[in-house]
Amino acid sequence: MNKRTKKWTQYIVMTLIALAIAFIVYSTVTQSKSKAVGVGDDAPEFELQKMDGSTVKMSDYKGKGVILNFWGTWCEPCKREMPALSENYEEYKGKDVEVLAIHLRKTPQQVEQFFSGLKKEVHLPVAYDNDNEVADAYGIDPLPTTVVIDKNGKVKAIHKGEMNDQTIKNYMNSVTP
């Protein structure tokens, strides 16, 4: 094999490797996006462990409006919206609207420190999504992201970023059965 043929063979092999890598990256990115839930879709079923040790499933909320709030203790906007979410939850839970604050790691001590460090007391059911399976199913990015689900289990809205008090009220009103 002469030098010229050898050089062309190397270029072809390198090009094929680059194309294979590009295809793998493209497939991974588009596959995860296509699995994510969207407005109008059925809310994916899940089962998570709550802070109190019990388990919670999406099907537990059948017939109720649901606000799933995905958050992390390291998230500054989460700290700002959590008190308003808790206050509205207290007002709407008697109207069959539930809130589940889904923390993306199982770190009970950090969650307790997070809540004790807030200016206002917060009383929300908290569940742990240790492997980000639920966050991935719902296409969660960035934190906080809130998924609003109606009594029929349909996703009504996906709010990315921090919510204010009025936005939370509007979402809760929209899924009150």
Short mmCIF file of C-alpha atoms in Angstrom, two decimals:
data_model
loop_
_atom_site.label_atom_id
_atom_site.label_comp_id
_atom_site.label_asym_id
_atom_site.label_seq_id
_atom_site.Cartn_x
_atom_site.Cartn_y
_atom_site.Cartn_z
CA MET A 1 0.00 0.00 0.00
CA ASN A 2 1.51 3.32 -1.04
CA LYS A 3 1.54 6.46 1.11
CA ARG A 4 -1.31 8.10 -0.77
CA THR A 5 -3.66 5.12 -0.40
CA LYS A 6 -2.76 4.76 3.27
CA LYS A 7 -3.52 8.46 3.89
CA TRP A 8 -6.93 8.20 2.16
CA THR A 9 -7.78 5.10 4.17
CA GLN A 10 -6.97 6.98 7.39
CA TYR A 11 -9.20 9.92 6.34
CA ILE A 12 -12.09 7.60 5.54
CA VAL A 13 -11.75 5.72 8.85
CA MET A 14 -11.56 8.99 10.83
CA THR A 15 -14.61 10.36 8.99
CA LEU A 16 -16.60 7.20 9.73
CA ILE A 17 -15.66 7.38 13.42
CA ALA A 18 -16.68 11.06 13.59
CA LEU A 19 -20.01 10.28 11.89
CA ALA A 20 -20.65 7.40 14.30
CA ILE A 21 -20.00 9.64 17.32
CA ALA A 22 -22.23 12.37 15.90
CA PHE A 23 -25.02 9.85 15.31
CA ILE A 24 -24.76 8.51 18.88
CA VAL A 25 -24.90 12.02 20.36
CA TYR A 26 -27.83 13.00 18.12
CA SER A 27 -29.74 9.80 18.97
CA THR A 28 -29.21 10.28 22.69
CA VAL A 29 -30.35 13.91 22.67
CA THR A 30 -33.43 13.38 20.50
CA GLN A 31 -34.43 10.17 22.25
CA SER A 32 -34.53 11.76 25.72
CA LYS A 33 -36.47 14.76 24.40
CA SER A 34 -39.05 12.58 22.65
CA LYS A 35 -39.76 10.70 25.88
CA ALA A 36 -40.46 13.89 27.84
CA VAL A 37 -44.06 14.64 28.61
CA GLY A 38 -45.80 17.62 27.02
CA VAL A 39 -48.94 19.65 27.58
CA GLY A 40 -51.99 17.52 26.76
CA ASP A 41 -50.19 14.22 27.48
CA ASP A 42 -51.13 11.79 30.20
CA ALA A 43 -48.95 12.32 33.27
CA PRO A 44 -46.51 9.39 33.50
CA GLU A 45 -47.03 7.01 36.40
CA PHE A 46 -44.32 6.98 39.07
CA GLU A 47 -43.66 5.70 42.55
CA LEU A 48 -41.41 7.65 44.89
CA GLN A 49 -40.48 7.51 48.54
CA LYS A 50 -41.64 10.47 50.59
CA MET A 51 -39.75 12.18 53.39
CA ASP A 52 -41.93 10.45 55.97
CA GLY A 53 -40.93 7.02 54.57
CA SER A 54 -44.23 6.27 52.83
CA THR A 55 -44.53 5.88 49.07
CA VAL A 56 -46.52 8.00 46.68
CA LYS A 57 -47.71 7.20 43.15
CA MET A 58 -49.19 9.43 40.49
CA SER A 59 -52.27 7.20 40.54
CA ASP A 60 -52.83 8.18 44.21
CA TYR A 61 -53.99 11.57 42.92
CA LYS A 62 -56.73 10.27 40.62
CA GLY A 63 -59.62 12.74 40.54
CA LYS A 64 -57.55 15.58 42.01
CA GLY A 65 -55.58 18.46 40.55
CA VAL A 66 -51.85 17.99 41.05
CA ILE A 67 -48.89 20.35 41.13
CA LEU A 68 -45.55 18.53 40.81
CA ASN A 69 -42.75 20.90 41.76
CA PHE A 70 -39.27 19.63 40.87
CA TRP A 71 -36.59 21.34 42.95
CA GLY A 72 -33.22 21.05 44.67
CA THR A 73 -31.75 22.39 47.90
CA TRP A 74 -29.00 24.10 45.89
CA CYS A 75 -31.54 26.04 43.80
CA GLU A 76 -31.95 29.72 44.76
CA PRO A 77 -35.23 30.27 42.82
CA CYS A 78 -36.61 27.19 44.59
CA LYS A 79 -35.97 28.89 47.94
CA ARG A 80 -37.86 31.98 46.83
CA GLU A 81 -40.95 30.18 45.48
CA MET A 82 -41.30 27.47 48.15
CA PRO A 83 -43.09 29.60 50.80
CA ALA A 84 -45.74 30.81 48.30
CA LEU A 85 -46.21 27.25 47.06
CA SER A 86 -46.73 26.06 50.63
CA GLU A 87 -49.20 28.86 51.47
CA ASN A 88 -51.26 28.13 48.38
CA TYR A 89 -51.17 24.40 49.07
CA GLU A 90 -52.67 25.04 52.52
CA GLU A 91 -55.49 27.00 50.85
CA TYR A 92 -56.19 24.59 47.98
CA LYS A 93 -55.70 21.13 49.48
CA GLY A 94 -59.27 21.28 50.82
CA LYS A 95 -60.37 21.87 47.22
CA ASP A 96 -58.78 18.60 46.00
CA VAL A 97 -55.58 20.17 44.68
CA GLU A 98 -52.43 18.39 45.81
CA VAL A 99 -48.80 19.49 45.71
CA LEU A 100 -45.84 17.16 45.65
CA ALA A 101 -42.40 18.74 45.96
CA ILE A 102 -40.02 16.33 44.22
CA HIS A 103 -36.42 16.71 45.32
CA LEU A 104 -33.90 15.39 42.85
CA ARG A 105 -31.77 13.61 45.44
CA LYS A 106 -32.43 11.61 48.56
CA THR A 107 -30.81 13.86 51.10
CA PRO A 108 -33.21 14.12 54.07
CA GLN A 109 -30.79 16.12 56.22
CA GLN A 110 -30.19 18.70 53.46
CA VAL A 111 -33.95 18.98 52.81
CA GLU A 112 -34.61 19.59 56.52
CA GLN A 113 -31.85 22.22 56.63
CA PHE A 114 -33.27 23.83 53.48
CA PHE A 115 -36.74 24.16 55.03
CA SER A 116 -35.44 25.34 58.40
CA GLY A 117 -33.37 28.02 56.64
CA LEU A 118 -36.38 29.61 54.93
CA LYS A 119 -37.89 32.82 56.29
CA LYS A 120 -41.40 31.30 56.40
CA GLU A 121 -42.43 27.86 57.57
CA VAL A 122 -43.11 25.43 54.73
CA HIS A 123 -45.40 22.40 54.95
CA LEU A 124 -45.32 20.42 51.72
CA PRO A 125 -45.21 16.71 50.98
CA VAL A 126 -41.69 15.98 49.72
CA ALA A 127 -40.63 12.95 47.68
CA TYR A 128 -37.19 11.90 46.45
CA ASP A 129 -36.33 11.21 42.82
CA ASN A 130 -32.94 9.59 43.47
CA ASP A 131 -32.16 8.45 39.94
CA ASN A 132 -33.92 11.33 38.15
CA GLU A 133 -36.23 8.80 36.48
CA VAL A 134 -39.32 10.90 37.12
CA ALA A 135 -37.52 14.13 36.21
CA ASP A 136 -36.40 12.52 32.95
CA ALA A 137 -39.91 11.23 32.17
CA TYR A 138 -41.30 14.73 32.66
CA GLY A 139 -38.41 16.41 30.79
CA ILE A 140 -37.36 18.52 33.75
CA ASP A 141 -34.74 21.17 33.08
CA PRO A 142 -34.00 23.68 34.66
CA LEU A 143 -34.91 23.79 38.34
CA PRO A 144 -37.42 24.67 39.49
CA THR A 145 -39.88 23.25 37.00
CA THR A 146 -43.52 22.74 37.87
CA VAL A 147 -45.90 20.37 36.11
CA VAL A 148 -49.61 21.12 36.46
CA ILE A 149 -51.93 18.11 36.08
CA ASP A 150 -55.75 18.07 36.01
CA LYS A 151 -58.12 15.62 37.73
CA ASN A 152 -58.06 13.36 34.65
CA GLY A 153 -54.28 12.97 34.79
CA LYS A 154 -53.61 15.25 31.79
CA VAL A 155 -50.71 17.71 31.83
CA LYS A 156 -52.22 21.21 31.64
CA ALA A 157 -49.04 23.28 31.93
CA ILE A 158 -45.29 23.03 32.41
CA HIS A 159 -43.72 26.05 34.08
CA LYS A 160 -39.94 26.32 33.82
CA GLY A 161 -38.35 28.60 36.38
CA GLU A 162 -39.52 30.41 39.47
CA MET A 163 -43.22 31.07 40.05
CA ASN A 164 -44.72 33.98 41.96
CA ASP A 165 -47.76 33.81 44.22
CA GLN A 166 -50.25 34.81 41.50
CA THR A 167 -48.91 32.27 39.02
CA ILE A 168 -49.24 29.52 41.62
CA LYS A 169 -52.84 30.59 42.38
CA ASN A 170 -53.68 30.61 38.68
CA TYR A 171 -52.32 27.10 38.20
CA MET A 172 -54.13 25.79 41.26
CA ASN A 173 -57.40 27.38 40.12
CA SER A 174 -56.93 25.84 36.66
CA VAL A 175 -56.86 22.28 38.08
CA THR A 176 -59.38 22.62 40.90
CA PRO A 177 -61.93 19.85 40.19
#
